[in-house]
mmCIF file of C-alpha atoms in Angstrom:
data_model
loop_
_atom_site.group_PDB
_atom_site.id
_atom_site.type_symbol
_atom_site.label_atom_id
_atom_site.label_comp_id
_atom_site.label_asym_id
_atom_site.label_seq_id
_atom_site.Cartn_x
_atom_site.Cartn_y
_atom_site.Cartn_z
ATOM 1 C CA MET A 392 154.475 22.762 72.967
ATOM 2 C CA PRO A 393 155.253 26.509 73.075
ATOM 3 C CA VAL A 394 153.326 28.391 75.736
ATOM 4 C CA ALA A 395 151.320 30.558 73.347
ATOM 5 C CA ALA A 396 150.481 27.625 71.102
ATOM 6 C CA PHE A 397 149.108 25.790 74.115
ATOM 7 C CA ALA A 398 147.168 28.858 75.279
ATOM 8 C CA ALA A 399 145.793 29.523 71.804
ATOM 9 C CA SER A 400 145.033 25.884 71.041
ATOM 10 C CA GLY A 401 141.604 26.133 72.572
ATOM 11 C CA GLU A 402 139.803 24.294 75.293
ATOM 12 C CA GLU A 403 139.437 21.017 73.392
ATOM 13 C CA ALA A 404 143.130 20.855 72.467
ATOM 14 C CA ALA A 405 144.161 21.671 76.041
ATOM 15 C CA LEU A 406 141.893 18.939 77.402
ATOM 16 C CA THR A 407 143.315 16.500 74.840
ATOM 17 C CA TRP A 408 146.856 17.378 75.937
ATOM 18 C CA PHE A 409 145.936 16.889 79.594
ATOM 19 C CA ALA A 410 144.287 13.548 78.770
ATOM 20 C CA GLU A 411 147.450 12.386 76.997
ATOM 21 C CA HIS A 412 149.626 13.465 79.955
ATOM 22 C CA ARG A 413 147.358 12.442 82.846
ATOM 23 C CA ASP A 414 150.167 11.239 85.092
ATOM 24 C CA ASP A 415 152.370 14.276 84.454
ATOM 25 C CA VAL A 416 150.093 17.043 85.694
ATOM 26 C CA SER A 417 148.068 18.081 88.676
ATOM 27 C CA ILE A 418 145.357 20.669 88.242
ATOM 28 C CA VAL A 419 143.234 22.523 90.732
ATOM 29 C CA ALA A 420 141.143 25.412 89.466
ATOM 30 C CA ASP A 421 138.359 27.001 91.473
ATOM 31 C CA ASP A 422 136.431 30.087 90.395
ATOM 32 C CA GLY A 423 134.209 30.102 93.471
ATOM 33 C CA THR A 424 131.337 28.230 91.861
ATOM 34 C CA ASN A 425 133.026 25.487 89.889
ATOM 35 C CA ARG A 426 136.033 23.390 90.797
ATOM 36 C CA LEU A 427 138.263 21.397 88.480
ATOM 37 C CA SER A 428 140.582 18.979 90.203
ATOM 38 C CA HIS A 429 142.913 16.268 88.922
ATOM 39 C CA HIS A 430 145.611 14.650 91.048
ATOM 40 C CA ALA A 431 145.180 17.464 93.572
ATOM 41 C CA GLU A 432 146.628 15.241 96.281
ATOM 42 C CA VAL A 433 149.807 14.473 94.296
ATOM 43 C CA PRO A 434 152.625 16.733 95.455
ATOM 44 C CA ARG A 435 154.412 18.450 92.579
ATOM 45 C CA VAL A 436 157.554 20.509 92.685
ATOM 46 C CA LEU A 437 156.739 24.033 91.579
ATOM 47 C CA ALA A 438 159.676 26.381 91.928
ATOM 48 C CA SER A 439 159.164 30.110 91.725
ATOM 49 C CA THR A 440 155.418 29.819 92.128
ATOM 50 C CA ILE A 441 154.888 33.496 91.305
ATOM 51 C CA LYS A 442 155.971 32.743 87.732
ATOM 52 C CA VAL A 443 152.740 30.799 87.280
ATOM 53 C CA VAL A 444 150.816 34.019 87.945
ATOM 54 C CA HIS A 445 152.834 35.769 85.234
ATOM 55 C CA LEU A 446 152.283 32.804 82.916
ATOM 56 C CA LEU A 447 148.531 32.999 83.463
ATOM 57 C CA ALA A 448 148.537 36.745 82.739
ATOM 58 C CA TYR A 449 150.596 36.152 79.587
ATOM 59 C CA THR A 450 148.361 33.354 78.262
ATOM 60 C CA THR A 451 145.276 35.454 79.018
ATOM 61 C CA ALA A 452 146.802 38.350 77.057
ATOM 62 C CA VAL A 453 147.590 36.000 74.143
ATOM 63 C CA ALA A 454 144.002 34.753 74.157
ATOM 64 C CA GLY A 455 142.964 38.430 74.097
ATOM 65 C CA GLY A 456 145.048 39.223 71.026
ATOM 66 C CA LEU A 457 148.635 39.769 72.186
ATOM 67 C CA ASP A 458 150.968 38.509 69.464
ATOM 68 C CA PRO A 459 153.200 35.775 70.964
ATOM 69 C CA ALA A 460 155.577 36.200 68.014
ATOM 70 C CA GLU A 461 156.191 39.845 68.944
ATOM 71 C CA PRO A 462 159.968 40.288 68.969
ATOM 72 C CA VAL A 463 161.730 41.106 72.192
ATOM 73 C CA ARG A 464 164.969 43.067 72.126
ATOM 74 C CA VAL A 465 167.434 40.998 74.152
ATOM 75 C CA GLY A 466 168.640 44.117 75.974
ATOM 76 C CA ASP A 467 165.087 44.887 77.118
ATOM 77 C CA TRP A 468 164.651 41.360 78.450
ATOM 78 C CA ASP A 469 168.085 41.573 80.059
ATOM 79 C CA ALA A 470 167.451 45.041 81.533
ATOM 80 C CA PHE A 471 166.364 43.754 84.917
ATOM 81 C CA PRO A 472 169.279 43.743 87.315
ATOM 82 C CA PHE A 473 171.099 40.607 88.229
ATOM 83 C CA ARG A 474 170.329 40.232 91.897
ATOM 84 C CA GLY A 475 173.392 38.156 92.681
ATOM 85 C CA GLU A 476 171.627 34.976 93.737
ATOM 86 C CA ARG A 477 173.229 31.855 92.354
ATOM 87 C CA LEU A 478 169.898 30.507 91.075
ATOM 88 C CA THR A 479 169.086 33.784 89.340
ATOM 89 C CA ARG A 480 172.378 33.575 87.452
ATOM 90 C CA LEU A 481 171.798 29.922 86.568
ATOM 91 C CA GLY A 482 168.329 30.749 85.232
ATOM 92 C CA ARG A 483 169.827 33.439 83.019
ATOM 93 C CA LEU A 484 172.581 31.150 81.780
ATOM 94 C CA ARG A 485 170.113 28.313 81.047
ATOM 95 C CA ALA A 486 167.721 30.661 79.237
ATOM 96 C CA TRP A 487 170.391 32.207 77.037
ATOM 97 C CA ALA A 488 171.936 28.805 76.262
ATOM 98 C CA SER A 489 168.537 27.382 75.252
ATOM 99 C CA LEU A 490 168.043 30.345 72.902
ATOM 100 C CA SER A 491 171.638 30.338 71.542
ATOM 101 C CA ILE A 492 172.275 33.839 72.897
ATOM 102 C CA ASP A 493 175.906 34.576 73.720
ATOM 103 C CA CYS A 494 176.433 35.963 77.222
ATOM 104 C CA ASP A 495 179.158 36.531 79.774
ATOM 105 C CA GLU A 496 179.731 34.423 82.899
ATOM 106 C CA PHE A 497 177.089 36.445 84.787
ATOM 107 C CA GLY A 498 174.389 35.806 82.184
ATOM 108 C CA ILE A 499 174.504 39.285 80.629
ATOM 109 C CA ALA A 500 173.853 39.103 76.876
ATOM 110 C CA ARG A 501 176.780 40.294 74.761
ATOM 111 C CA ASP A 502 174.543 41.707 72.001
ATOM 112 C CA PRO A 503 171.686 43.633 73.645
ATOM 113 C CA GLU A 504 170.437 44.921 70.269
ATOM 114 C CA ARG A 505 169.594 41.433 69.071
ATOM 115 C CA SER A 506 165.816 41.133 68.774
ATOM 116 C CA SER A 507 165.200 37.726 67.319
ATOM 117 C CA ARG A 508 163.405 36.385 70.383
ATOM 118 C CA SER A 509 159.638 36.371 70.785
ATOM 119 C CA LEU A 510 157.386 36.961 73.752
ATOM 120 C CA ASP A 511 156.622 33.252 73.652
ATOM 121 C CA ALA A 512 160.330 32.360 73.874
ATOM 122 C CA LEU A 513 160.548 34.658 76.878
ATOM 123 C CA ALA A 514 157.539 33.008 78.578
ATOM 124 C CA THR A 515 158.905 29.553 77.808
ATOM 125 C CA ALA A 516 162.320 30.452 79.262
ATOM 126 C CA MET A 517 160.587 31.832 82.352
ATOM 127 C CA ILE A 518 159.173 28.383 83.105
ATOM 128 C CA ALA A 519 161.604 25.945 81.453
ATOM 129 C CA ALA A 520 164.838 27.676 82.502
ATOM 130 C CA SER A 521 163.485 29.466 85.579
ATOM 131 C CA ASN A 522 164.609 32.769 84.111
ATOM 132 C CA ASN A 523 163.855 35.506 86.641
ATOM 133 C CA ALA A 524 164.183 38.401 84.198
ATOM 134 C CA ALA A 525 161.299 37.067 82.109
ATOM 135 C CA PRO A 526 158.460 37.753 84.573
ATOM 136 C CA ASP A 527 159.897 41.216 85.203
ATOM 137 C CA HIS A 528 159.893 41.935 81.473
ATOM 138 C CA LEU A 529 156.405 40.495 80.970
ATOM 139 C CA ARG A 530 155.053 42.629 83.838
ATOM 140 C CA VAL A 531 156.807 45.886 82.953
ATOM 141 C CA GLY A 532 156.784 45.411 79.192
ATOM 142 C CA SER A 533 153.054 44.657 79.237
ATOM 143 C CA ALA A 534 152.397 47.878 81.142
ATOM 144 C CA ASN A 535 154.137 49.816 78.368
ATOM 145 C CA ARG A 536 152.091 48.266 75.514
#
């Protein structure tokens, strides 16, 4: 399910999804007065944990009216510098491949003017492909809205 669709699906739909995927997720949420916990003791691999913070901010913005279908110019998404880490490059390559965006061997898009990607595709690539440019764009791009 696309990130925005999940975020916008409402509480009942989210709870239904969790119920159907009970063994696949662990949840711990604590607002200081209430605590929600499911499989809290089950270790889960969560790479790039900071991306979850960006994902939460994005889904909150979508719930507040941000259009997840808003187009993103590929060059704007790709504007954040390649830091040279092998995993950063692999995240870029995986993201572009999943979105059918042609790029060079370093993960730099060949057509930066292309703008057929949405904010939701960017958020999905951030998590699914571990794309490190996505949280940078969500943070900086959101500040400019």
